[in-house]
PDB file of C-alpha atoms in Angstrom:
ATOM      1  CA  MET S   2      30.805  13.494  51.270  1.00  0.00           C
ATOM      2  CA  ASN S   3      30.267  10.292  50.594  1.00  0.00           C
ATOM      3  CA  ILE S   4      30.255   9.067  46.785  1.00  0.00           C
ATOM      4  CA  VAL S   5      28.650   6.204  46.143  1.00  0.00           C
ATOM      5  CA  PHE S   6      29.157   4.341  42.373  1.00  0.00           C
ATOM      6  CA  ALA S   7      26.909   1.704  41.280  1.00  0.00           C
ATOM      7  CA  GLN S   8      28.117  -1.348  39.327  1.00  0.00           C
ATOM      8  CA  SER S   9      27.904  -0.759  35.666  1.00  0.00           C
ATOM      9  CA  LYS S  10      25.809  -3.664  34.424  1.00  0.00           C
ATOM     10  CA  LYS S  11      27.532  -5.803  31.667  1.00  0.00           C
ATOM     11  CA  ILE S  12      26.613  -4.458  28.343  1.00  0.00           C
ATOM     12  CA  LEU S  13      25.703  -7.538  24.928  1.00  0.00           C
ATOM     13  CA  GLN S  14      24.187  -7.213  21.006  1.00  0.00           C
ATOM     14  CA  PHE S  15      21.274  -9.532  22.045  1.00  0.00           C
ATOM     15  CA  SER S  16      19.531 -10.837  18.871  1.00  0.00           C
ATOM     16  CA  GLY S  17      17.492 -13.570  18.100  1.00  0.00           C
ATOM     17  CA  LEU S  18      14.323 -14.841  16.175  1.00  0.00           C
ATOM     18  CA  ILE S  19      10.528 -13.954  17.103  1.00  0.00           C
ATOM     19  CA  THR S  20       8.889 -18.137  15.753  1.00  0.00           C
ATOM     20  CA  SER S  21       5.768 -19.451  16.254  1.00  0.00           C
ATOM     21  CA  THR S  22       4.921 -21.861  18.850  1.00  0.00           C
ATOM     22  CA  GLY S  23       4.501 -25.084  17.001  1.00  0.00           C
ATOM     23  CA  SER S  24       4.895 -24.347  13.583  1.00  0.00           C
ATOM     24  CA  ASP S  25       8.819 -22.724  13.237  1.00  0.00           C
ATOM     25  CA  LEU S  26       7.317 -19.437  11.147  1.00  0.00           C
ATOM     26  CA  PRO S  27       8.076 -15.917  11.922  1.00  0.00           C
ATOM     27  CA  VAL S  28       6.654 -14.078  13.489  1.00  0.00           C
ATOM     28  CA  GLY S  29       7.135 -10.792  11.980  1.00  0.00           C
ATOM     29  CA  PHE S  30       7.249  -6.607  13.188  1.00  0.00           C
ATOM     30  CA  VAL S  31       6.943  -7.703  16.889  1.00  0.00           C
ATOM     31  CA  THR S  32       7.008  -4.681  19.266  1.00  0.00           C
ATOM     32  CA  ILE S  33      10.455  -5.012  21.841  1.00  0.00           C
ATOM     33  CA  LYS S  34      10.334  -3.579  24.878  1.00  0.00           C
ATOM     34  CA  ASN S  35      13.673  -3.321  27.233  1.00  0.00           C
ATOM     35  CA  THR S  36      11.459  -2.338  30.553  1.00  0.00           C
ATOM     36  CA  SER S  37      14.934  -2.282  32.498  1.00  0.00           C
ATOM     37  CA  PHE S  38      16.412   0.377  30.761  1.00  0.00           C
ATOM     38  CA  ASN S  39      13.567   3.824  29.764  1.00  0.00           C
ATOM     39  CA  ASN S  40      11.338   1.266  28.104  1.00  0.00           C
ATOM     40  CA  GLN S  41      13.710   1.298  24.911  1.00  0.00           C
ATOM     41  CA  SER S  42      11.716  -0.031  22.389  1.00  0.00           C
ATOM     42  CA  PHE S  43      12.339  -2.343  19.197  1.00  0.00           C
ATOM     43  CA  ILE S  44      10.873  -3.807  16.652  1.00  0.00           C
ATOM     44  CA  SER S  45      11.503  -6.718  14.785  1.00  0.00           C
ATOM     45  CA  ASN S  46      12.072  -7.060  10.761  1.00  0.00           C
ATOM     46  CA  ASN S  47       9.471  -9.201   8.477  1.00  0.00           C
ATOM     47  CA  GLU S  48      10.828 -12.278   8.753  1.00  0.00           C
ATOM     48  CA  GLY S  49      11.193 -12.270  12.881  1.00  0.00           C
ATOM     49  CA  TYR S  50      14.843 -10.829  13.023  1.00  0.00           C
ATOM     50  CA  PHE S  51      16.025  -8.800  15.846  1.00  0.00           C
ATOM     51  CA  SER S  52      19.537  -7.321  17.119  1.00  0.00           C
ATOM     52  CA  PHE S  53      19.888  -4.472  20.054  1.00  0.00           C
ATOM     53  CA  VAL S  54      22.195  -3.557  22.673  1.00  0.00           C
ATOM     54  CA  ALA S  55      20.876  -4.300  26.302  1.00  0.00           C
ATOM     55  CA  HIS S  56      22.283  -5.498  29.978  1.00  0.00           C
ATOM     56  CA  VAL S  57      22.931  -7.887  31.311  1.00  0.00           C
ATOM     57  CA  GLY S  58      19.413  -8.894  33.086  1.00  0.00           C
ATOM     58  CA  ASP S  59      17.904  -6.799  31.089  1.00  0.00           C
ATOM     59  CA  GLU S  60      13.725  -7.757  30.944  1.00  0.00           C
ATOM     60  CA  ILE S  61      12.766  -7.757  27.232  1.00  0.00           C
ATOM     61  CA  GLU S  62       9.348  -7.503  26.489  1.00  0.00           C
ATOM     62  CA  PHE S  63       7.800  -8.739  23.163  1.00  0.00           C
ATOM     63  CA  THR S  64       3.999  -8.078  22.123  1.00  0.00           C
ATOM     64  CA  SER S  65       2.421  -8.364  18.842  1.00  0.00           C
ATOM     65  CA  VAL S  66      -1.195  -8.682  17.860  1.00  0.00           C
ATOM     66  CA  GLY S  67      -2.606 -12.575  18.273  1.00  0.00           C
ATOM     67  CA  PHE S  68      -0.096 -14.100  19.842  1.00  0.00           C
ATOM     68  CA  ASN S  69       0.678 -13.881  24.026  1.00  0.00           C
ATOM     69  CA  PRO S  70       3.287 -11.952  25.737  1.00  0.00           C
ATOM     70  CA  VAL S  71       6.958 -13.032  26.508  1.00  0.00           C
ATOM     71  CA  THR S  72       9.550 -11.706  28.650  1.00  0.00           C
ATOM     72  CA  TYR S  73      12.364 -12.658  28.533  1.00  0.00           C
ATOM     73  CA  THR S  74      15.520 -12.297  30.719  1.00  0.00           C
ATOM     74  CA  ILE S  75      18.854 -11.904  29.772  1.00  0.00           C
ATOM     75  CA  PRO S  76      20.931 -14.631  31.367  1.00  0.00           C
ATOM     76  CA  ASP S  77      25.139 -13.460  32.260  1.00  0.00           C
ATOM     77  CA  VAL S  78      27.008 -14.805  29.370  1.00  0.00           C
ATOM     78  CA  GLU S  79      31.241 -14.717  29.000  1.00  0.00           C
ATOM     79  CA  SER S  80      30.707 -13.328  25.876  1.00  0.00           C
ATOM     80  CA  ASP S  81      30.018  -9.947  24.392  1.00  0.00           C
ATOM     81  CA  ARG S  82      26.981 -11.533  22.815  1.00  0.00           C
ATOM     82  CA  HIS S  83      24.086 -13.082  23.209  1.00  0.00           C
ATOM     83  CA  THR S  84      21.232 -14.969  20.695  1.00  0.00           C
ATOM     84  CA  ALA S  85      18.370 -16.192  22.143  1.00  0.00           C
ATOM     85  CA  SER S  86      15.497 -17.772  20.063  1.00  0.00           C
ATOM     86  CA  ILE S  87      11.709 -16.865  20.636  1.00  0.00           C
ATOM     87  CA  LYS S  88       8.933 -18.628  21.774  1.00  0.00           C
ATOM     88  CA  MET S  89       5.538 -17.445  21.103  1.00  0.00           C
ATOM     89  CA  LEU S  90       2.556 -18.539  21.343  1.00  0.00           C
ATOM     90  CA  ALA S  91      -0.743 -17.250  18.929  1.00  0.00           C
ATOM     91  CA  GLN S  92      -3.826 -16.689  20.886  1.00  0.00           C
ATOM     92  CA  ILE S  93      -6.969 -18.264  19.846  1.00  0.00           C
ATOM     93  CA  ILE S  94      -9.645 -15.438  20.348  1.00  0.00           C
ATOM     94  CA  GLU S  95     -13.727 -16.429  20.112  1.00  0.00           C
ATOM     95  CA  LEU S  96     -16.204 -13.837  19.968  1.00  0.00           C
ATOM     96  CA  PRO S  97     -19.915 -14.231  20.973  1.00  0.00           C
ATOM     97  CA  ALA S  98     -21.841 -15.348  18.095  1.00  0.00           C
ATOM     98  CA  VAL S  99     -23.734 -12.243  16.411  1.00  0.00           C
ATOM     99  CA  THR S 100     -27.068 -12.360  14.876  1.00  0.00           C
ATOM    100  CA  PRO S 101     -28.083  -9.108  13.207  1.00  0.00           C
ATOM    101  CA  PHE S 102     -32.007  -8.733  12.854  1.00  0.00           C
ATOM    102  CA  PRO S 103     -33.431  -5.613  11.563  1.00  0.00           C
ATOM    103  CA  TRP S 104     -36.908  -6.235  12.586  1.00  0.00           C
ATOM    104  CA  ALA S 105     -37.931  -6.556  16.801  1.00  0.00           C
ATOM    105  CA  SER S 106     -39.428  -9.619  16.418  1.00  0.00           C
ATOM    106  CA  TYR S 107     -39.668 -13.033  13.761  1.00  0.00           C
ATOM    107  CA  GLU S 108     -42.909 -12.187  13.485  1.00  0.00           C
ATOM    108  CA  ASP S 109     -42.688  -8.061  12.217  1.00  0.00           C
ATOM    109  CA  TYR S 110     -40.181 -10.050   9.565  1.00  0.00           C
ATOM    110  CA  LEU S 111     -42.282 -12.461   8.505  1.00  0.00           C
ATOM    111  CA  SER S 112     -45.169  -9.533   7.898  1.00  0.00           C
ATOM    112  CA  GLU S 113     -42.478  -6.995   6.150  1.00  0.00           C
ATOM    113  CA  PHE S 114     -41.812 -10.621   4.199  1.00  0.00           C
ATOM    114  CA  MET S 115     -45.119 -11.479   3.224  1.00  0.00           C
ATOM    115  CA  ALA S 116     -45.898  -7.439   2.328  1.00  0.00           C
ATOM    116  CA  LEU S 117     -43.007  -8.170  -0.291  1.00  0.00           C
ATOM    117  CA  GLY S 118     -45.363  -9.390  -2.737  1.00  0.00           C
ATOM    118  CA  GLY S 119     -43.983 -11.365  -5.742  1.00  0.00           C
ATOM    119  CA  ASP S 120     -43.388  -9.009  -8.911  1.00  0.00           C
ATOM    120  CA  ASP S 121     -42.428 -10.456 -11.805  1.00  0.00           C
ATOM    121  CA  PRO S 122     -38.786 -10.858 -12.517  1.00  0.00           C
ATOM    122  CA  ILE S 123     -38.353  -9.924 -15.672  1.00  0.00           C
ATOM    123  CA  ALA S 124     -40.637  -6.651 -15.379  1.00  0.00           C
ATOM    124  CA  THR S 125     -37.870  -5.817 -12.853  1.00  0.00           C
ATOM    125  CA  ALA S 126     -35.157  -6.451 -14.389  1.00  0.00           C
ATOM    126  CA  ARG S 127     -36.581  -5.070 -18.165  1.00  0.00           C
ATOM    127  CA  ARG S 128     -36.976  -1.645 -15.443  1.00  0.00           C
ATOM    128  CA  ASN S 129     -34.001  -1.633 -13.805  1.00  0.00           C
ATOM    129  CA  LEU S 130     -31.814  -1.721 -17.501  1.00  0.00           C
ATOM    130  CA  SER S 131     -34.090   0.899 -19.057  1.00  0.00           C
ATOM    131  CA  PRO S 132     -32.403   3.684 -20.163  1.00  0.00           C
ATOM    132  CA  ASP S 133     -33.232   6.738 -18.422  1.00  0.00           C
ATOM    133  CA  ALA S 134     -32.266   3.614 -15.103  1.00  0.00           C
ATOM    134  CA  LEU S 135     -29.322   3.007 -16.808  1.00  0.00           C
ATOM    135  CA  ALA S 136     -28.059   7.010 -16.986  1.00  0.00           C
ATOM    136  CA  ALA S 137     -29.863   7.914 -13.339  1.00  0.00           C
ATOM    137  CA  LEU S 138     -26.858   5.157 -11.866  1.00  0.00           C
ATOM    138  CA  ALA S 139     -24.565   6.390 -14.097  1.00  0.00           C
ATOM    139  CA  ARG S 140     -24.230   9.566 -13.029  1.00  0.00           C
ATOM    140  CA  VAL S 141     -24.463   8.958  -9.013  1.00  0.00           C
ATOM    141  CA  VAL S 142     -22.246   5.512  -8.785  1.00  0.00           C
ATOM    142  CA  PRO S 143     -18.849   6.083  -9.246  1.00  0.00           C
ATOM    143  CA  ARG S 144     -16.724   4.202 -11.849  1.00  0.00           C
ATOM    144  CA  SER S 145     -15.163   0.391 -11.031  1.00  0.00           C
ATOM    145  CA  ALA S 146     -11.310   0.334 -11.435  1.00  0.00           C
ATOM    146  CA  GLU S 147     -12.137  -2.021 -14.495  1.00  0.00           C
ATOM    147  CA  GLU S 148     -14.491   0.296 -16.575  1.00  0.00           C
ATOM    148  CA  ILE S 149     -11.414   2.940 -15.660  1.00  0.00           C
ATOM    149  CA  GLN S 150      -9.417   0.748 -16.559  1.00  0.00           C
ATOM    150  CA  THR S 151     -10.862  -0.511 -19.527  1.00  0.00           C
ATOM    151  CA  PHE S 152     -11.748   3.275 -20.899  1.00  0.00           C
ATOM    152  CA  ASN S 153      -8.282   4.165 -20.917  1.00  0.00           C
ATOM    153  CA  SER S 154      -6.665   0.637 -22.751  1.00  0.00           C
ATOM    154  CA  LEU S 155      -8.775   2.490 -25.785  1.00  0.00           C
ATOM    155  CA  GLN S 156      -7.552   6.168 -25.669  1.00  0.00           C
ATOM    156  CA  ARG S 157      -4.028   4.399 -25.510  1.00  0.00           C
ATOM    157  CA  HIS S 158      -5.333   2.399 -28.438  1.00  0.00           C
ATOM    158  CA  HIS S 159      -6.724   5.545 -30.051  1.00  0.00           C
ATOM    159  CA  TYR S 160      -4.044   7.550 -29.212  1.00  0.00           C
ATOM    160  CA  MET S 161      -1.325   5.527 -30.714  1.00  0.00           C
ATOM    161  CA  GLN S 162      -3.804   4.906 -34.118  1.00  0.00           C
ATOM    162  CA  ASN S 163      -4.430   8.743 -34.382  1.00  0.00           C
ATOM    163  CA  LYS S 164      -1.107   9.583 -33.960  1.00  0.00           C
ATOM    164  CA  ASN S 165       0.030  11.459 -36.803  1.00  0.00           C
ATOM    165  CA  ILE S 166      -3.246  12.708 -37.544  1.00  0.00           C
ATOM    166  CA  ASN S 167      -2.711  13.939 -34.060  1.00  0.00           C
ATOM    167  CA  GLN S 168      -1.303  17.914 -34.462  1.00  0.00           C
ATOM    168  CA  ARG S 169       0.483  17.910 -30.941  1.00  0.00           C
ATOM    169  CA  MET S 170       2.068  14.753 -32.061  1.00  0.00           C
ATOM    170  CA  ASN S 171       3.088  15.926 -35.004  1.00  0.00           C
ATOM    171  CA  ASN S 172       7.430  15.876 -35.427  1.00  0.00           C
ATOM    172  CA  PRO S 173       7.820  19.662 -36.870  1.00  0.00           C
ATOM    173  CA  PHE S 174      10.588  18.033 -39.105  1.00  0.00           C
ATOM    174  CA  LEU S 175       8.100  15.653 -40.782  1.00  0.00           C
ATOM    175  CA  ASN S 176       6.010  18.848 -41.845  1.00  0.00           C
ATOM    176  CA  PRO S 177       6.263  19.694 -45.681  1.00  0.00           C
ATOM    177  CA  PHE S 178       5.795  23.368 -45.270  1.00  0.00           C
ATOM    178  CA  ASN S 179       8.071  24.035 -42.194  1.00  0.00           C
ATOM    179  CA  TRP S 180      10.531  22.654 -44.702  1.00  0.00           C
ATOM    180  CA  TYR S 181       9.226  25.183 -47.184  1.00  0.00           C
ATOM    181  CA  GLN S 182       9.614  27.592 -45.357  1.00  0.00           C
ATOM    182  CA  LEU S 183      12.790  26.660 -43.916  1.00  0.00           C
ATOM    183  CA  ILE S 184      14.048  26.465 -47.906  1.00  0.00           C
ATOM    184  CA  ASN S 185      12.799  30.429 -48.696  1.00  0.00           C
ATOM    185  CA  SER S 186      14.008  31.345 -45.948  1.00  0.00           C
ATOM    186  CA  ILE S 187      17.398  30.279 -46.685  1.00  0.00           C
ATOM    187  CA  LYS S 188      17.038  31.420 -50.382  1.00  0.00           C
ATOM    188  CA  LYS S 189      15.818  34.826 -49.259  1.00  0.00           C
ATOM    189  CA  GLY S 190      19.257  35.352 -47.404  1.00  0.00           C
ATOM    190  CA  ASP S 191      17.055  35.415 -43.859  1.00  0.00           C
ATOM    191  CA  TYR S 192      20.068  33.238 -42.208  1.00  0.00           C
ATOM    192  CA  SER S 193      22.741  34.881 -43.926  1.00  0.00           C
ATOM    193  CA  ARG S 194      26.181  36.420 -42.188  1.00  0.00           C
ATOM    194  CA  GLU S 195      26.231  39.056 -42.932  1.00  0.00           C
ATOM    195  CA  LYS S 196      22.966  40.098 -41.468  1.00  0.00           C
ATOM    196  CA  LEU S 197      23.761  38.326 -37.451  1.00  0.00           C
ATOM    197  CA  LYS S 198      25.889  40.948 -36.447  1.00  0.00           C
ATOM    198  CA  TYR S 199      25.706  40.800 -33.232  1.00  0.00           C
TER     199      TYR S 199
END
């Protein structure tokens, strides 16, 4: 029986920095795939730095959205570490122009526009700002973040101003009725040691 042992490739630490061609700005979160070794996948950090274990001769593919893919072959080096500077070229994709037009033709648009009529803008504003219209809108339209923040700030202000009035925030040690009950209980001997027998 013949047994053939395959020669194992040299293992090394492959590190590097991924930058954009021409600007030397780091390209972050690049997908790195070792196509020669089980399609192992890695990802660079937000500064474009990466480091992983690979073999000499492995083909490494770098892909990122908005950049052309780059293939790099790890060369045979003497040490057990190899550092590379990967340059990625930015893609410039021009999409065809789209003109949104809700009417079938320009003539239909003109006829619709001319049929709008010239309402008085002041009367329209008064109609839109009437209490009935604003109440109807308040029931349907969700509150904006600014409105919620203003309301919360106002509530916090009232809460801080009225915390001595608000019964939930009263300190029982500052309540004179509680002190009266405690002093009366002590005078009556409710807390005497003779009564507290376990």
